[in-house]
Coordinates of C-alpha atoms and ligand atoms in Angstrom, one line a residue:
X1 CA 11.6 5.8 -6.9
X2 CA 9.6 3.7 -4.5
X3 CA 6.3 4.4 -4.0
X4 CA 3.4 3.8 -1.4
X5 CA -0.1 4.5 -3.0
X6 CA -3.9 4.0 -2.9
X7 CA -5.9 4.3 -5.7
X8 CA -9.4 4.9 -6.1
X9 CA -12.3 4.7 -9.7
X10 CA -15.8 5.8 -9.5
X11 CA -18.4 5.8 -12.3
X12 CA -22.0 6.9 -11.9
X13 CA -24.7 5.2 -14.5
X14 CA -28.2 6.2 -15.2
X15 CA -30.3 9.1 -13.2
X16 CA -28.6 12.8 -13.3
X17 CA -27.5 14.9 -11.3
X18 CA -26.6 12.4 -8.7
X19 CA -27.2 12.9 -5.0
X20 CA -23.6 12.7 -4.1
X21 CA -21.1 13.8 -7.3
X22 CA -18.1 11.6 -8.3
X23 CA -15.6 14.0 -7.2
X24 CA -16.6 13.9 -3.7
X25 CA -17.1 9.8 -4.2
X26 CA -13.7 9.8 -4.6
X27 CA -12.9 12.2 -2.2
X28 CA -14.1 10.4 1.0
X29 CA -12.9 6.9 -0.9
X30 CA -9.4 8.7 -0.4
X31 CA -10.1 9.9 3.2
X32 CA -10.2 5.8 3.8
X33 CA -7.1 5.4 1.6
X34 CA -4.7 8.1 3.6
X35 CA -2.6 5.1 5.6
X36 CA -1.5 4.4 2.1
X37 CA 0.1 7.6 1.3
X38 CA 0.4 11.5 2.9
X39 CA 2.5 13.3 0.4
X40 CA -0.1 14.1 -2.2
X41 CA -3.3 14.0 -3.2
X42 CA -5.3 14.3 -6.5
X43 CA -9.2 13.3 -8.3
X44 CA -9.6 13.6 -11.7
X45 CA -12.9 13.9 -13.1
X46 CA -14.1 13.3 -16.8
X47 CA -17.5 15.2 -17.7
X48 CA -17.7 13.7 -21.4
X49 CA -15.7 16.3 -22.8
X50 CA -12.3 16.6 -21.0
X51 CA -11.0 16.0 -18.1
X52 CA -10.7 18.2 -15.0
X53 CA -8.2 17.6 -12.2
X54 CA -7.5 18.7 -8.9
X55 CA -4.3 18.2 -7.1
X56 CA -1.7 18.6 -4.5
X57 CA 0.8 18.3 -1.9
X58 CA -0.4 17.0 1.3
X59 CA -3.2 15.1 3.3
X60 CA -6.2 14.6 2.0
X61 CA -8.4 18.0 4.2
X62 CA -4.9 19.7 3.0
X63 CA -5.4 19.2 -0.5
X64 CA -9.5 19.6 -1.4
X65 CA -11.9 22.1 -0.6
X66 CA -15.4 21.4 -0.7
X67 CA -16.2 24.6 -3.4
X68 CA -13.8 23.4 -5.7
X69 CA -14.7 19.8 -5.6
X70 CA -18.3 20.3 -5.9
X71 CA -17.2 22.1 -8.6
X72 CA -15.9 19.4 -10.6
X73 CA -18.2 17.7 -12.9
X74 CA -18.4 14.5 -14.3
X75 CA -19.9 11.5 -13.2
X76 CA -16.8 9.0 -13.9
X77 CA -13.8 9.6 -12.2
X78 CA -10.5 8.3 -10.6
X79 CA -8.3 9.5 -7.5
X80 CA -5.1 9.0 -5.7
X81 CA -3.1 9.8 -2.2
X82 CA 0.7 9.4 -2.6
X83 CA 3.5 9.0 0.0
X84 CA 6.9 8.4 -1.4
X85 CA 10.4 8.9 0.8
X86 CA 12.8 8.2 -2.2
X87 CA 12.8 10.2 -5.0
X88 CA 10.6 13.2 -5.3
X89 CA 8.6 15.4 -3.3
X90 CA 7.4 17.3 -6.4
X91 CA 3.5 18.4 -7.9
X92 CA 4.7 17.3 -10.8
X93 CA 5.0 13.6 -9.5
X94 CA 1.3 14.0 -8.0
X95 CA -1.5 11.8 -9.5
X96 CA -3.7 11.4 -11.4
X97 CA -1.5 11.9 -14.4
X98 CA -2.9 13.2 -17.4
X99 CA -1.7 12.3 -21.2
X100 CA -3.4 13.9 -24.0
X101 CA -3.4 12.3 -27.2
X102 CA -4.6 13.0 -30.8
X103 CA -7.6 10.9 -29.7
X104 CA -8.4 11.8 -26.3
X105 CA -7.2 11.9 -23.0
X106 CA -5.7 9.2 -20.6
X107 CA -5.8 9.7 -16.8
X108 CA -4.0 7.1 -14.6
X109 CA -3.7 6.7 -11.0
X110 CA -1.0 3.7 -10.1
X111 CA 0.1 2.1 -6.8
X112 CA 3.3 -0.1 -7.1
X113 CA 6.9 0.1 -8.5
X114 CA 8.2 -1.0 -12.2
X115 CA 11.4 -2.4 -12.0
X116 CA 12.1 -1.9 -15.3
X117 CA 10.4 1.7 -15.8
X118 CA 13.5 3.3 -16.0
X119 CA 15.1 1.8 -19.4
X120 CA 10.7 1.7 -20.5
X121 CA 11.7 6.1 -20.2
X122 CA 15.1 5.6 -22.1
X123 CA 13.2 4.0 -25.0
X124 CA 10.3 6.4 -25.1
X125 CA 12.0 9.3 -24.4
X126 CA 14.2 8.0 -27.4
X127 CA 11.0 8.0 -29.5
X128 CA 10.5 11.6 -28.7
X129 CA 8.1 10.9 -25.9
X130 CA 7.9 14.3 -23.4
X131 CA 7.6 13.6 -19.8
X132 CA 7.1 16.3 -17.3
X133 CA 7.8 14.1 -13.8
X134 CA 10.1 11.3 -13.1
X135 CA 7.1 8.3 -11.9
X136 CA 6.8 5.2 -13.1
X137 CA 3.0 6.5 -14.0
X138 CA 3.7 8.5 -16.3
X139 CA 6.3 5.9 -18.2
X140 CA 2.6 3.6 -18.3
X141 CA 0.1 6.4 -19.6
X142 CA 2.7 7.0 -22.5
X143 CA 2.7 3.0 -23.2
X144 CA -0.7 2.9 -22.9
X145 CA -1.3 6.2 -25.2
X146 CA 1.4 4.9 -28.4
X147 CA -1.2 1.0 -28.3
X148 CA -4.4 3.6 -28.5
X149 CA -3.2 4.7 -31.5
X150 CA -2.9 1.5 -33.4
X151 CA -5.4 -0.7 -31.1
X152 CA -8.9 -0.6 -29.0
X153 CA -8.2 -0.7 -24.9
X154 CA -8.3 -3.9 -24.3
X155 CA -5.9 -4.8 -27.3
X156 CA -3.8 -1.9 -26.0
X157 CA -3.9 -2.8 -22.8
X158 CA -2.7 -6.6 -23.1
X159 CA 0.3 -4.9 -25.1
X160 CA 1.3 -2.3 -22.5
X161 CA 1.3 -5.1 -20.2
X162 CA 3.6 -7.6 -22.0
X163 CA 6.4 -4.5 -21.6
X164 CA 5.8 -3.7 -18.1
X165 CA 8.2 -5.8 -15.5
X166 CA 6.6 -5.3 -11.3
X167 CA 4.3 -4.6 -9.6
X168 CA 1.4 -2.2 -10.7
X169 CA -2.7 -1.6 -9.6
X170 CA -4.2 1.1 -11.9
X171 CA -7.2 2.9 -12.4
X172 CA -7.5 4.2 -15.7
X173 CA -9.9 6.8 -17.4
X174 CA -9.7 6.4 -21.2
X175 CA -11.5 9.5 -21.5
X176 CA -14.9 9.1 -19.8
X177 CA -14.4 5.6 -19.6
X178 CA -13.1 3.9 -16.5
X179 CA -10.9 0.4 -16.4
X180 CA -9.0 -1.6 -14.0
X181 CA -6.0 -3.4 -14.4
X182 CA -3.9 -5.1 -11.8
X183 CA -0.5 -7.2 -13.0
X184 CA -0.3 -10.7 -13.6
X185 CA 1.4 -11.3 -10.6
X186 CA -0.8 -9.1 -8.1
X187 CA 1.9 -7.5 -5.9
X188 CA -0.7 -5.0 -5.0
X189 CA -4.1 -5.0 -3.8
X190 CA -7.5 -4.0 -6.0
X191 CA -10.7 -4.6 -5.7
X192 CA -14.2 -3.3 -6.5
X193 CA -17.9 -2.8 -5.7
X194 CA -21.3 -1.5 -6.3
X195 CA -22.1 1.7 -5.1
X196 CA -26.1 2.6 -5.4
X197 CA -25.6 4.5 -8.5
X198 CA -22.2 2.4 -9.9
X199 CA -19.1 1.2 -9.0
X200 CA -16.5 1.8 -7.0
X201 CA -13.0 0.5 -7.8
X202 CA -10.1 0.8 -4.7
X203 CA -7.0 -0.4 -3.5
X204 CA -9.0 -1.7 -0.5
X205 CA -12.1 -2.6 0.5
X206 CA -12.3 0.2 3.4
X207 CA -12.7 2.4 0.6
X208 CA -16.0 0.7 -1.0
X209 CA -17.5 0.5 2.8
X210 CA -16.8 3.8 2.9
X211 CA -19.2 4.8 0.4
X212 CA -21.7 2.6 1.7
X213 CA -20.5 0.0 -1.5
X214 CA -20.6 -3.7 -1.2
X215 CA -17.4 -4.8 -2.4
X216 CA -17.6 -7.6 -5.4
X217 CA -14.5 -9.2 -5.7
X218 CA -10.9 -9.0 -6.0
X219 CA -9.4 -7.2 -9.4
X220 CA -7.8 -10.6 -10.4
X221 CA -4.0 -10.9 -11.4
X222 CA -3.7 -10.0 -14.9
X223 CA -7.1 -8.9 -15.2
X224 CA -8.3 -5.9 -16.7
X225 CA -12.1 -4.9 -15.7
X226 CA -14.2 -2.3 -17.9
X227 CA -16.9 -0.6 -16.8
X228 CA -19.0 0.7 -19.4
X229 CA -22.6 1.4 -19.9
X230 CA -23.7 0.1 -16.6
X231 CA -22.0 -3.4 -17.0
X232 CA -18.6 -4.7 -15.9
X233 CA -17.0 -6.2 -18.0
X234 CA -13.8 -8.6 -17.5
X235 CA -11.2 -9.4 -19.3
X236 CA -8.6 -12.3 -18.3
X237 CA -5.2 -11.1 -20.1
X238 CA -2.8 -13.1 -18.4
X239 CA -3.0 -16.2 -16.5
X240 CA 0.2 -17.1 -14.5
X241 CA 0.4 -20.1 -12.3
X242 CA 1.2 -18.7 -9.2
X243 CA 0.7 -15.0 -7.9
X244 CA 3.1 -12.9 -5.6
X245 CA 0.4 -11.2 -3.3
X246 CA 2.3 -8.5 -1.0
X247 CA 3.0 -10.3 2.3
X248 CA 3.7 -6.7 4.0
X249 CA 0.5 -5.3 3.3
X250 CA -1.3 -8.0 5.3
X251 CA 2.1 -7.3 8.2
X252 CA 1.6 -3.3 8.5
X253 CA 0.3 -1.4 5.3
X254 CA -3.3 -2.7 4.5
X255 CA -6.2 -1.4 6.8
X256 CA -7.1 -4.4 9.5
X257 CA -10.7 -3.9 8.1
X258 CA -10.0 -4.5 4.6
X259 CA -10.6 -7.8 3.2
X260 CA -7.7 -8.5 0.4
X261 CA -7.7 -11.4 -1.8
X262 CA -10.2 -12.7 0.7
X263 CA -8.4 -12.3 3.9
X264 CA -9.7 -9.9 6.6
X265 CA -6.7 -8.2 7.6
X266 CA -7.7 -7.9 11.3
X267 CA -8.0 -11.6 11.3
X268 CA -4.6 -12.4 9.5
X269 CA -2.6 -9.6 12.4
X270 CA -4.6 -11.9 15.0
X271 CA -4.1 -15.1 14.1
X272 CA -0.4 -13.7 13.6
X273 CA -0.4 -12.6 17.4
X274 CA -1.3 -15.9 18.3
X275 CA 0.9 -17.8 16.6
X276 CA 3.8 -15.5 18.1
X277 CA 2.7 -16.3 21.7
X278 CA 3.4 -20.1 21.1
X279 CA 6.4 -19.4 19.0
X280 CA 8.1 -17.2 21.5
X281 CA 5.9 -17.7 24.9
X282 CA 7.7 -15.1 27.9
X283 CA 6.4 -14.8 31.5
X284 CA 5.2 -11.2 31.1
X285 CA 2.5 -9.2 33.5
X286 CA 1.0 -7.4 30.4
X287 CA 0.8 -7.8 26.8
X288 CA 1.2 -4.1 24.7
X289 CA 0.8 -2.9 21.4
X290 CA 3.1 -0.5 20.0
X291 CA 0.2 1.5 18.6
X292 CA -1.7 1.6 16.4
X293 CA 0.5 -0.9 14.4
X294 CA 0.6 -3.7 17.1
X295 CA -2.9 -3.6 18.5
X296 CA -4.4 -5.9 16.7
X297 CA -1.5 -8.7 16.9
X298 CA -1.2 -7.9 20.6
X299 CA -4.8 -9.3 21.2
X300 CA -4.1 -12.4 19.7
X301 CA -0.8 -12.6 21.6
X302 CA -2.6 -11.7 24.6
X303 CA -5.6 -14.2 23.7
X304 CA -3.4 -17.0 22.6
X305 CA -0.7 -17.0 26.2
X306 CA -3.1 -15.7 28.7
X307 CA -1.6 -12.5 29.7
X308 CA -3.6 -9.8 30.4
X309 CA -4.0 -7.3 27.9
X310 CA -3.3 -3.7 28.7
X311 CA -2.4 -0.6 26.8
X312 CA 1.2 1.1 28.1
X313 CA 1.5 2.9 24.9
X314 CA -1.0 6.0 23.6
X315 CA -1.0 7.4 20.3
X316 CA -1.3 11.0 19.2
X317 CA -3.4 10.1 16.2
X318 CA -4.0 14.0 15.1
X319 CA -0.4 15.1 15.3
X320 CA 0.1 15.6 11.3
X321 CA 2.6 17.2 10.4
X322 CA 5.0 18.6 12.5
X323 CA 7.9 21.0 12.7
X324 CA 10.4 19.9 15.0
X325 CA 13.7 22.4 15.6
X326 CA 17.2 20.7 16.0
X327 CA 18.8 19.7 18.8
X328 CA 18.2 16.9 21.5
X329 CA 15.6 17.8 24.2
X330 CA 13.5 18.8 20.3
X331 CA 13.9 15.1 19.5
X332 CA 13.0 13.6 22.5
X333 CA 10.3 16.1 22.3
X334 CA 8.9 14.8 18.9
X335 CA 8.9 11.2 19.7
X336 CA 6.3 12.3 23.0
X337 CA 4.5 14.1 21.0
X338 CA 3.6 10.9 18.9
X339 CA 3.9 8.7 21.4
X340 CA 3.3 8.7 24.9
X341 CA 3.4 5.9 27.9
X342 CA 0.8 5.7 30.0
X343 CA 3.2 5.0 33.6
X344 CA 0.7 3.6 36.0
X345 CA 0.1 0.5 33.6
X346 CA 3.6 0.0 33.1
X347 CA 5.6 0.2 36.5
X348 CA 6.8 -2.7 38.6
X349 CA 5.9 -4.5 35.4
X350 CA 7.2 -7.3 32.9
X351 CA 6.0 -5.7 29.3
X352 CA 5.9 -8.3 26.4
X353 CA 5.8 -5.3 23.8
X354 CA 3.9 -6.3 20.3
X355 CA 4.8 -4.4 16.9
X356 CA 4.2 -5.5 13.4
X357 CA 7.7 -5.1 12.3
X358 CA 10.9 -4.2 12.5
X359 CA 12.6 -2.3 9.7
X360 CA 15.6 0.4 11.0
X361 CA 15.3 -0.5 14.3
X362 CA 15.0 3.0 15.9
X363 CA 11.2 3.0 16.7
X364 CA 12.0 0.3 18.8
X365 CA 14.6 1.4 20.3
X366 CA 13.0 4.8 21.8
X367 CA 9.7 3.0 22.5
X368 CA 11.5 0.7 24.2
X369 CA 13.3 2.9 26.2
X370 CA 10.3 4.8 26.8
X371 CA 8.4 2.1 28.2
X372 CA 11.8 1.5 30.4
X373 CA 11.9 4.7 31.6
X374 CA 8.0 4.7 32.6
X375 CA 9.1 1.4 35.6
X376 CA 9.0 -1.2 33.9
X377 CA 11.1 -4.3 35.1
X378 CA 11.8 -6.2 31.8
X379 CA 10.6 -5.0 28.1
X380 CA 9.9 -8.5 25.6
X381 CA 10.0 -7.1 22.2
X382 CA 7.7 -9.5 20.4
X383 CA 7.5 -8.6 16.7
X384 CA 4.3 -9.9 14.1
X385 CA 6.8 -10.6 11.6
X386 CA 10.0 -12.2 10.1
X387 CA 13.4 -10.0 10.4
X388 CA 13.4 -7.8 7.0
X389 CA 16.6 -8.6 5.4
X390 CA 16.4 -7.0 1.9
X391 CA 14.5 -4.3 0.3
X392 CA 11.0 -4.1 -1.2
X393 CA 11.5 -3.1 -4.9
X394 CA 8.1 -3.3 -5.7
X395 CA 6.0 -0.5 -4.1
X396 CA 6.3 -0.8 -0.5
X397 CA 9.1 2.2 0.7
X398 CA 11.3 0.1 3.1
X399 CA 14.4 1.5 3.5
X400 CA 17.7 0.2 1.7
X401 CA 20.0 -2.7 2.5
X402 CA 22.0 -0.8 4.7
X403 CA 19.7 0.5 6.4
X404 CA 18.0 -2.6 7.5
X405 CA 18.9 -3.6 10.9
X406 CA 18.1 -7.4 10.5
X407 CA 20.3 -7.9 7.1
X408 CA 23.5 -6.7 9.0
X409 CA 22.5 -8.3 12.6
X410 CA 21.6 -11.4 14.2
X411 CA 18.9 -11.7 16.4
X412 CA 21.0 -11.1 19.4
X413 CA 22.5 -8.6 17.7
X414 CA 19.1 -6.7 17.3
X415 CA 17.7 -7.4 20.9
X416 CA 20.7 -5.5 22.1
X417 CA 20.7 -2.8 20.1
X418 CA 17.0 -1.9 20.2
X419 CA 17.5 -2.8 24.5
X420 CA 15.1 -6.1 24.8
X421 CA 15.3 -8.5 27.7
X422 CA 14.4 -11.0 24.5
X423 CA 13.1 -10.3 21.3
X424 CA 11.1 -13.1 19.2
X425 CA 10.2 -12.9 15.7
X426 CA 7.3 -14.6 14.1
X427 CA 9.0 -17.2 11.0
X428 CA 8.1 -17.2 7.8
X429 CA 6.0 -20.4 8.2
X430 CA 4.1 -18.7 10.3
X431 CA 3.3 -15.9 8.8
X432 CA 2.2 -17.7 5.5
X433 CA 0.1 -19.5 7.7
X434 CA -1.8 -16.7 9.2
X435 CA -2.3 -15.0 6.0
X436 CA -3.9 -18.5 4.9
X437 CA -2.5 -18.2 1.0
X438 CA 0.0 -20.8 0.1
X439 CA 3.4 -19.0 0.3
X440 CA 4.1 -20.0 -3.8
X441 CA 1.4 -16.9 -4.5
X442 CA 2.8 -14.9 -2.2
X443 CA 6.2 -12.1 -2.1
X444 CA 8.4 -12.8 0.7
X445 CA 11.2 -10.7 -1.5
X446 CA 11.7 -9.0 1.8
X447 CA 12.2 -11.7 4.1
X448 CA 14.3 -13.9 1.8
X449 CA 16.2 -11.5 -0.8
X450 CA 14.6 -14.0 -3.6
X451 CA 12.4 -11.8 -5.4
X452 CA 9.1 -13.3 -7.8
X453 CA 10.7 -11.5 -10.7
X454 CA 13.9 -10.9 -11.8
X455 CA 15.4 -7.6 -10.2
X456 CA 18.4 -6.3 -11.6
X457 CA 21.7 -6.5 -9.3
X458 CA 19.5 -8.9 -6.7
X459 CA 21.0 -12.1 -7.4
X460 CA 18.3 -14.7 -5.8
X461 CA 14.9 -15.4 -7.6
X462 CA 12.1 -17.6 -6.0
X463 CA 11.5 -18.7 -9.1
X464 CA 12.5 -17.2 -12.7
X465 CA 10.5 -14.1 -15.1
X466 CA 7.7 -15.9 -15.3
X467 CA 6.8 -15.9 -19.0
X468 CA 3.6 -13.7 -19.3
X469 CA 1.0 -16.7 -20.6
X470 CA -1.2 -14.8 -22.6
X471 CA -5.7 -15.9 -21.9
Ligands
AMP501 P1 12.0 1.3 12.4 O1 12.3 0.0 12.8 O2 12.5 2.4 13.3 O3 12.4 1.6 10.9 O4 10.4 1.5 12.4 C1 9.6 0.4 12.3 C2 8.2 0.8 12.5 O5 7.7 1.6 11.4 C3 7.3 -0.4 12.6 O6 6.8 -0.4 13.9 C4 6.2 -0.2 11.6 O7 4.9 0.1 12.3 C5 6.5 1.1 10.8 N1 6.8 0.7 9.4 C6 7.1 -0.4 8.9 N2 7.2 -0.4 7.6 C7 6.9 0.9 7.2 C8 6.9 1.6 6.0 N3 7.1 1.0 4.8 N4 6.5 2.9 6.0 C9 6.3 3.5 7.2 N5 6.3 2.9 8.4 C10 6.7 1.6 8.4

């Protein structure tokens, strides 16, 4: 199971009752999270004597409501939004997850994808380990419960570790006490901040600003992060010599206003627009965003070749979900209510079209034929990324090899199937660039089918397991 998350800690020190309780902390931290997940919801809250957790399917208003969150107590607390296409769709696989041991209780809320989670569930569930959902989460919370019994959380921590193979950012409640841990190699973003009363730990920034926070630092690869009687305190478990920071999230997933691993988004998606306009210049009229994926890449192009900069696309941002009945005129009915072209921009005109990506193929294709249909003369797909050519086994939901348009095509063979005058990708150079981290600590698994750690049937590795070098 592949899975797209955000995650979310809060802990409250000193003064009580606090103004704003940790539940709804957590709450709005995960209103800022949703891009990183629809499907389900949950917060757990500890109030120094167990936990209490609310969850469910859906978006984030779907899920909570404002009696029953109020309701929970507890000043420390952790929370997560879920989306996952693959696998499934149950409450069962919503988190926080919740393991209760002869000590205590462990609460874990986890964004990435093990790669080796399945034969980590073979073994425990061989040990006579009971699990009640089929997430990689749950496979970590029984690690991490087993190393409580014979060690103290850090000790435990460093051992759960050492057995876990991909990509994972976790927030962690060891009963009222709330850690951090992302993995040595860290795939996936985390990072924390003071709130006036705490801290605030996040998958991204967006989520500390949210709370009126001031975001600290970067949860560092292989770091775990305690906070505990007011203090933070950090511990280095690992130290590898290069990381494998998610290229994607910087490309489509990550907020443009977060900052990860130092890098404002917005900044890397324009500085990536402008490098696409002098790697594939076109004599267009306009320069559009596919929105809201594109806008920010579009400026850049537009900035960088000197074309004007126009919207011909507008989004439907509250449309939700949607039931949609079978048949034809349905579908073509779906895709205006999500999108719709705004036809006095576009006709007569030559439309360099700017999206982040290109995964399936078929977005593009009915946008562009959208934007054909509203007049205009030629359509220039320009697209803020490499081709994808293999799948993402480590927590972004991409789609399979077969389904990937640019593993089975050429270029050429792309423009003409999604109906482009031209189409121009941005290289990998130049999206390593524009991300400004030197491409040995980053993942391009999904532009290059060579993977930073060994996947099982992939046969390419950038560059071999790295052997977990303990700090
Ligand atoms: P398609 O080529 O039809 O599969 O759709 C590509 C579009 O989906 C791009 O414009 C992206 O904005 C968006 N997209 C890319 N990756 C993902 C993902 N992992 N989950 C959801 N949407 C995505």
């Amino acid at each position: 199971m592949r899975e797209e998350c955000g995650v979310v800690g809060v802990v409250q020190f000193d003064e009580e009752p606090h103004p704003v309780p940790s539940a709804l902390r957590i709450y709005y931290a995960l209103y800022a999270l949703q891009h990183r997940g629809q499907e389900s919801a949950g917060v757990t809250v500890h109030d120094g004597k167990e936990p209490h957790t609310l969850k469910g399917m859906g978006l984030v208003p779907e899920v909570f409501n404002k009696d029953e969150l109020v309701a929970l107590k507890g000043d420390v607390g952790i929370g997560h939004v879920r989306y996952s296409t693959c696998g499934d769709s149950r409450i069962e696989n919503c988190q926080p997850f919740i393991v209760k041991y002869k000590s205590g209780n462990v609460a874990l809320a986890h964004n990435g994808n093990l790669v080796n989670g399945y034969e980590l569930r073979e073994q425990l569930e061989a040990e006579g380990h009971v699990f009640v959902a089929n997430s990689d989460t749950e496979v970590i919370a029984h690690l991490l419960v087993k190393e409580l019994l014979k060690y103290d959380p850090v000790e435990a921590m460093r051992n759960v570790i050492k057995q876990l193979n991909g990509s994972y950012s976790l927030a962690i409640m060891i009963d009222d006490m709330l850690m951090a841990v992302r993995d040595p190699l860290g795939f996936k973003p985390l990072c924390f901040g003071t709130i006036d009363s705490g801290y605030v730990v996040a998958s991204e920034s967006v989520a500390i600003d949210t709370l009126n926070g001031k975001l600290l630092r970067d949860v560092n690869p292989g770091e775990l992060i305690i906070f505990r009687d007011g203090e933070v305190e950090s511990y280095q478990l690992f130290q590898e010599k290069y990381c494998a920071h998610c290229v994607f999230e910087y490309v489509y997933f990550a907020r443009p206003d977060s900052i990860i691993d130092g890098q404002l988004v917005y900044k890397v998606r324009e500085k990536i627009g402008e490098r696409l306009a002098r790697e594939h210049p076109v004599s267009g009229d306009m320069v559009s965003p596919v929105p809201d994926s594109g806008i920010t890449s579009a400026i850049g192009y537009a900035k960088e070749s000197k074309i004007n900069y126009e919207e011909g696309l507008m989004k439907n941002r509250y449309i939700g979900r949607t039931f949609i009945l079978p048949g034809q005129a349905m579908r073509e009915t779906a895709v205006r209510l999500k999108m719709n072209t705004i036809g006095q921009n576009i006709k007569g005109k030559k439309v360099v079209l700017i999206d982040d990506s290109i995964v399936r193929g078929t977005t593009s294709r009915r946008i562009i034929d959208m934007v054909r249909n509203a007049g205009a003369t030629e359509v220039h797909a320009r697209i803020g990324s490499p081709p994808i050519i293999a799948p993402c086994y480590l927590g972004i939901d991409m789609a399979s090899r077969d389904e990937l348009i640019a593993a089975h095509k050429s270029i050429q063979g792309v423009e003409a199937m999604i109906n482009a005058d031209s189409l121009g990708y941005l290289s990998i150079d130049g999206l390593v660039e524009s991300i400004g981290i030197d491409r040995d600590n980053l993942c391009v698994g999904c532009l290059t089918g060579a993977y930073p750690v060994d996947i099982p049937g992939e046969s390419l590795c950038q560059r071999k397991q790295l052997k977990l070098n303990e700090f």
